[in-house]
Coordinates of C-alpha atoms in Angstrom, one line a residue:
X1 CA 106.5 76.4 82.7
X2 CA 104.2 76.5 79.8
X3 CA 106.2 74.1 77.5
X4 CA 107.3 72.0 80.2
X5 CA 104.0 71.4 80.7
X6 CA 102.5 71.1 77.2
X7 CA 105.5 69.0 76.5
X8 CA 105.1 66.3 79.4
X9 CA 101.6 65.9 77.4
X10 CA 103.2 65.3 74.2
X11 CA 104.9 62.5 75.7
X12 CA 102.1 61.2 77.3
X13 CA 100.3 61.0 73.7
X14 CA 102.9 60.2 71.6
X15 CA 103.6 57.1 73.9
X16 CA 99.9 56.0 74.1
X17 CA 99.2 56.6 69.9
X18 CA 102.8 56.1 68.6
X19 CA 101.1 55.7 65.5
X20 CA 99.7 59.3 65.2
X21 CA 100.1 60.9 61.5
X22 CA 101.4 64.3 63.2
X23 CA 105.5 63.8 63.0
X24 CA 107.5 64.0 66.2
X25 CA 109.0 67.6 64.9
X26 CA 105.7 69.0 64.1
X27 CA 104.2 68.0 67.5
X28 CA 107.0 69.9 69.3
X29 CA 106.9 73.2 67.1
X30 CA 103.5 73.4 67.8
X31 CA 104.4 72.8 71.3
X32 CA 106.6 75.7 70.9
X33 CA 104.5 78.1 69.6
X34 CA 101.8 77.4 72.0
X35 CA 104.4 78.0 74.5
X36 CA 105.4 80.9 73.7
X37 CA 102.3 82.8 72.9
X38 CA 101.0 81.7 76.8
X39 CA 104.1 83.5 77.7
X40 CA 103.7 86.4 76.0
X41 CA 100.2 86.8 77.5
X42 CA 101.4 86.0 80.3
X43 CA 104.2 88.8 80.5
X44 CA 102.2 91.6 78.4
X45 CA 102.1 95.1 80.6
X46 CA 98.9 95.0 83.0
X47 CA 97.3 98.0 84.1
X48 CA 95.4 96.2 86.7
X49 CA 96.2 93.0 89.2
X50 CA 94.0 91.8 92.2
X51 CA 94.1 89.0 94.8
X52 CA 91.6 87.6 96.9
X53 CA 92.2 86.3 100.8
X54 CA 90.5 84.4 102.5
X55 CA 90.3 83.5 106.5
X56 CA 89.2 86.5 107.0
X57 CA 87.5 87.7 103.6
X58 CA 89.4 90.7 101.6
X59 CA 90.5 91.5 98.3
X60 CA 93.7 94.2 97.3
X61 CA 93.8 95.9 94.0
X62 CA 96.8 97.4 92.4
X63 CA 95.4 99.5 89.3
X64 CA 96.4 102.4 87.1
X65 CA 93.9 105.1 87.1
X66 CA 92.4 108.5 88.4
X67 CA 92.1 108.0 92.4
X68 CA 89.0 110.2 92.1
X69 CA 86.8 108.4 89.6
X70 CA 87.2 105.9 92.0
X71 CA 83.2 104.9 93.3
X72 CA 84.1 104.5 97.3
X73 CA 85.7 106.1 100.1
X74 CA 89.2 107.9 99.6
X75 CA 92.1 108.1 100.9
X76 CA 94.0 111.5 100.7
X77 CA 97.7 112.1 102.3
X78 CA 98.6 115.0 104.0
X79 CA 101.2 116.8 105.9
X80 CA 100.9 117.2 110.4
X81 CA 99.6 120.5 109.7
X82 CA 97.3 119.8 107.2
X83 CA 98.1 122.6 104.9
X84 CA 95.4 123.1 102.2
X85 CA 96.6 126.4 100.0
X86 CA 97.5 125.8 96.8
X87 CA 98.3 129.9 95.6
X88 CA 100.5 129.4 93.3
X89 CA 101.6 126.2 94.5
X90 CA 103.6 127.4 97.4
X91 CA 102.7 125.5 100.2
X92 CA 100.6 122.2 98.3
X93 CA 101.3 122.0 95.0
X94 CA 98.1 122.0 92.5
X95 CA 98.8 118.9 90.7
X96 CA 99.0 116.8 93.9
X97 CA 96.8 114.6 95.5
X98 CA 96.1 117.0 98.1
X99 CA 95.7 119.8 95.7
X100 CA 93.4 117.9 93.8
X101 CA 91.2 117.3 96.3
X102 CA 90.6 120.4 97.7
X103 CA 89.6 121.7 93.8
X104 CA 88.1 118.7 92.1
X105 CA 86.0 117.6 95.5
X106 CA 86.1 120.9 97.4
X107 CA 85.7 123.3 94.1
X108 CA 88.4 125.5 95.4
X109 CA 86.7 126.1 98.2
X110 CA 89.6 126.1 101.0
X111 CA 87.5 128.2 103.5
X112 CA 85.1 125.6 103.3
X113 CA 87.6 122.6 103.5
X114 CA 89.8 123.9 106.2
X115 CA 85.8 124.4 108.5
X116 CA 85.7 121.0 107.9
X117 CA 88.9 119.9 108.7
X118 CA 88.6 122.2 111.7
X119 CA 85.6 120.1 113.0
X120 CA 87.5 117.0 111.9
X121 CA 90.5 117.8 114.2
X122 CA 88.7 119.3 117.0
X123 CA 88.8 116.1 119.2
X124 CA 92.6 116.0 118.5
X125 CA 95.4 117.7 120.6
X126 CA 98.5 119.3 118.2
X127 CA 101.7 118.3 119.7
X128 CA 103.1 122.0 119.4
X129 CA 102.5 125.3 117.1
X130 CA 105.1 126.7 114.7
X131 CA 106.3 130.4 115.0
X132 CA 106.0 132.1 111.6
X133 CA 109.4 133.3 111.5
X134 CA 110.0 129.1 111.3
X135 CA 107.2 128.4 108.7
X136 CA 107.0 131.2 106.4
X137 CA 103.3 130.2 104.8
X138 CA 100.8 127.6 105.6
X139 CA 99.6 126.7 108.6
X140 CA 101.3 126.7 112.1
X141 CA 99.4 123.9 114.2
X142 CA 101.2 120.8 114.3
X143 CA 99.6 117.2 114.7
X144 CA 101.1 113.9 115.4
X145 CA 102.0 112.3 112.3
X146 CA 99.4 109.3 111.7
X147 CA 96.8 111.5 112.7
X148 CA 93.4 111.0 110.4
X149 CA 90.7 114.1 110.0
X150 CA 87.5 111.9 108.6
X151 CA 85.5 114.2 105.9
X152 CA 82.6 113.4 103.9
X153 CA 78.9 111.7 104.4
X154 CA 78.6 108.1 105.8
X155 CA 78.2 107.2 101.9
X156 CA 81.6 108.7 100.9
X157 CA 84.2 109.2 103.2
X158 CA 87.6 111.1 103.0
X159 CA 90.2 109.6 105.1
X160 CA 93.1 112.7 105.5
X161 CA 95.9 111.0 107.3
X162 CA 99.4 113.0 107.5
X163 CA 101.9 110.6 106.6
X164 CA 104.5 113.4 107.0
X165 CA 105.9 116.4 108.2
X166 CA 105.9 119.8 106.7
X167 CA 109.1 121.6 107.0
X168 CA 110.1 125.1 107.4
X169 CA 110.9 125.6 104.2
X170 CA 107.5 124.3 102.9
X171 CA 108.8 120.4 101.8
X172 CA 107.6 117.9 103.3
X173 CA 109.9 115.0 105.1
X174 CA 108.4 111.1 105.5
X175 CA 110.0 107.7 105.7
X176 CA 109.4 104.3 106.1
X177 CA 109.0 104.3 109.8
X178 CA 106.5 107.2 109.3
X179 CA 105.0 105.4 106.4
X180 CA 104.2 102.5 108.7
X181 CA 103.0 104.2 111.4
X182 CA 100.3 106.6 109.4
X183 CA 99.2 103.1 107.8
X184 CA 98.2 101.7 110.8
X185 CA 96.3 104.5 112.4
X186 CA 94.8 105.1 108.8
X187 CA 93.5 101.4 109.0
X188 CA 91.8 101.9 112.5
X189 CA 90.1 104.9 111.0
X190 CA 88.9 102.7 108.1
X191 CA 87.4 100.2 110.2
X192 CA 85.5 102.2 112.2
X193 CA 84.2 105.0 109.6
X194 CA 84.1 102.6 106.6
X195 CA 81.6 100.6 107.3
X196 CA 83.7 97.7 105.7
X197 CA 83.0 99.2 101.8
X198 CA 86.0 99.2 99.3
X199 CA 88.8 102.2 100.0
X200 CA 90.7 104.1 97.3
X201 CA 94.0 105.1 98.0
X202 CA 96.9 106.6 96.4
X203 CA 100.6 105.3 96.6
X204 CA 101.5 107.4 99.7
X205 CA 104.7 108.9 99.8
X206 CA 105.3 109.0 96.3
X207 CA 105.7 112.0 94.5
X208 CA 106.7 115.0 96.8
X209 CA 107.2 113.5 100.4
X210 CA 110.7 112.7 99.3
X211 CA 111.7 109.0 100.9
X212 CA 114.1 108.5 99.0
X213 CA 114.7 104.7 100.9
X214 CA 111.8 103.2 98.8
X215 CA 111.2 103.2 95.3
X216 CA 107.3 103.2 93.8
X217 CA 106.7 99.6 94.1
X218 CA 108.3 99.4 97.2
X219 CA 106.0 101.8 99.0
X220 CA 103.3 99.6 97.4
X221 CA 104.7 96.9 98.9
X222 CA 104.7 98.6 102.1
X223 CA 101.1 99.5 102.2
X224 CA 99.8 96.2 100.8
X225 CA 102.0 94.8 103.5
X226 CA 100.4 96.7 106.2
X227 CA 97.3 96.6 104.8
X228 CA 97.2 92.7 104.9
X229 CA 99.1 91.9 108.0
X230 CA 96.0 94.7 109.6
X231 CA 93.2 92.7 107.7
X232 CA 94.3 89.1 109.4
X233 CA 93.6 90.7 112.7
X234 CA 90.7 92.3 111.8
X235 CA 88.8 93.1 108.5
X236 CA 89.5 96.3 108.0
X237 CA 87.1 96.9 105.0
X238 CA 86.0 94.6 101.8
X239 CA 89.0 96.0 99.7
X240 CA 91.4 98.2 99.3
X241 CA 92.2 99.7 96.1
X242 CA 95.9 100.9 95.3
X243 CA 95.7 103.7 92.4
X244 CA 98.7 104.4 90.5
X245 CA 98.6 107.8 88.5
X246 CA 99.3 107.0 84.3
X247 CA 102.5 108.8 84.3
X248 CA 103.6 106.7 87.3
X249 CA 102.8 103.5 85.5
X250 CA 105.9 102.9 83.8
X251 CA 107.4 102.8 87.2
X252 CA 105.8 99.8 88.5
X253 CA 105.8 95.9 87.1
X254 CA 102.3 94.5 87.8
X255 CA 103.4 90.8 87.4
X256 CA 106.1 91.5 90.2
X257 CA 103.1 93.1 92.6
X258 CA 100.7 90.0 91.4
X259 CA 103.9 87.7 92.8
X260 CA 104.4 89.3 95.8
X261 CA 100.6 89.5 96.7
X262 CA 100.3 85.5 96.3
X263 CA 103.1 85.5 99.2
X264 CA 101.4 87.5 101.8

């Protein structure tokens, strides 16, 4: 696009000062290179893309980062029974989001989260409780999935929402279907709780939830997607912030994300 552009100029001033001292071949090597280097730039690995809507006002970013040095609300997912113990990563592995936000926000403290979360839910009725002789660890109280526990201060909120549902054997099951339904009760949690400020999330569904259907970008996609077919309704808050872990980079072509957002 570059050189067709640069090169419908060229014509333009070789045709106007035919007389110019540059020669023909000169003018279109230059042309050339210009051409190229805007497509290099143009192409090099982003770590960060955002879009701006308007009719209603918002704004999606897609970066690569650490979803807690984020400065806003959060989003964390979680499982319909909104396990919290991570001894020796049985139930909730250490390393995931949900580990790392009962240590790096809750320092470890799971007593102290699971009060919380107790208070959270107490307004919400579980659709049935587990026998343990069917869920060997964890916790037996099952919610509906797409339920959200809302944490935190007015000044920085944590949005649990259990995109999923933890199986016996301690693995948790989601899918699209799931997906879209959590993301859309998450969103009416937003809006009222928010107070319209910028929300963090991860890529939900990612890592151990197993949906195997979508790949990274396409749960991206999916959420971006909701997230903007929810906003034209409604706001549901300023901006939304999509945080994709380092390692998971590699796995997810910003220039194809900064496409598909000018489509929505």
């Amino acid at each position: 696009m570059q050189f067709g552009v640069l090169s419908g100029a060229a014509q333009l001033y070789l045709t106007f000062w035919p007389d110019s001292r540059l020669p023909r071949g000169a003018t279109f090597l230059v042309l050339a290179g210009v051409a190229l280097a805007g497509g290099i730039v143009h192409s090099w690995p982003r770590n960060r893309v955002s879009h701006e809507f308007t009719h209603p006002g918002f704004g999606v970013t897609v970066t690569v980062g650490d979803l807690f040095d984020q400065p806003c609300h959060l989003v964390i997912g979680f499982n319909d029974v909104f396990d919290t113990d991570t001894t020796d990563d049985l139930v909730i592995a250490r390393r995931s989001v949900q580990g790392q936000f009962l240590h790096r926000v809750y320092a470890g403290e799971v007593d102290r989260l699971d009060g919380e979360l107790a208070v959270a839910l107490a307004g919400k009725q579980p659709v049935g409780v587990e026998e343990r002789a069917a869920k060997r660890a964890g916790k037996l109280s099952r919610y509906p999935v797409g339920t959200v526990a809302v944490l935190g201060l007015p000044t920085r909120r944590y949005f649990l929402s259990a995109y999923g549902t933890m199986r016996g054997d301690l693995t948790v099951g989601s899918g699209p279907d799931e997906i879209w339904h959590s993301l859309g009760e998450l969103w009416r949690a937003v809006h009222v709780h928010a107070r319209r400020e910028t929300v963090a999330m991860p890529v939900i569904g990612s890592d151990l939830a197993r949906i195997d259907s979508l790949d990274h970008a396409g749960l991206i996609k999916l959420i971006l997607l909701s997230f903007v077919t929810g906003s034209r309704q409604s706001v549901i808050c300023k901006e939304l912030t999509i945080v994709v872990r380092p390692e998971e980079y590699e796995r997810v072509d910003m220039l194809e994300l900064a496409a598909f957002l000018r489509t929505l």
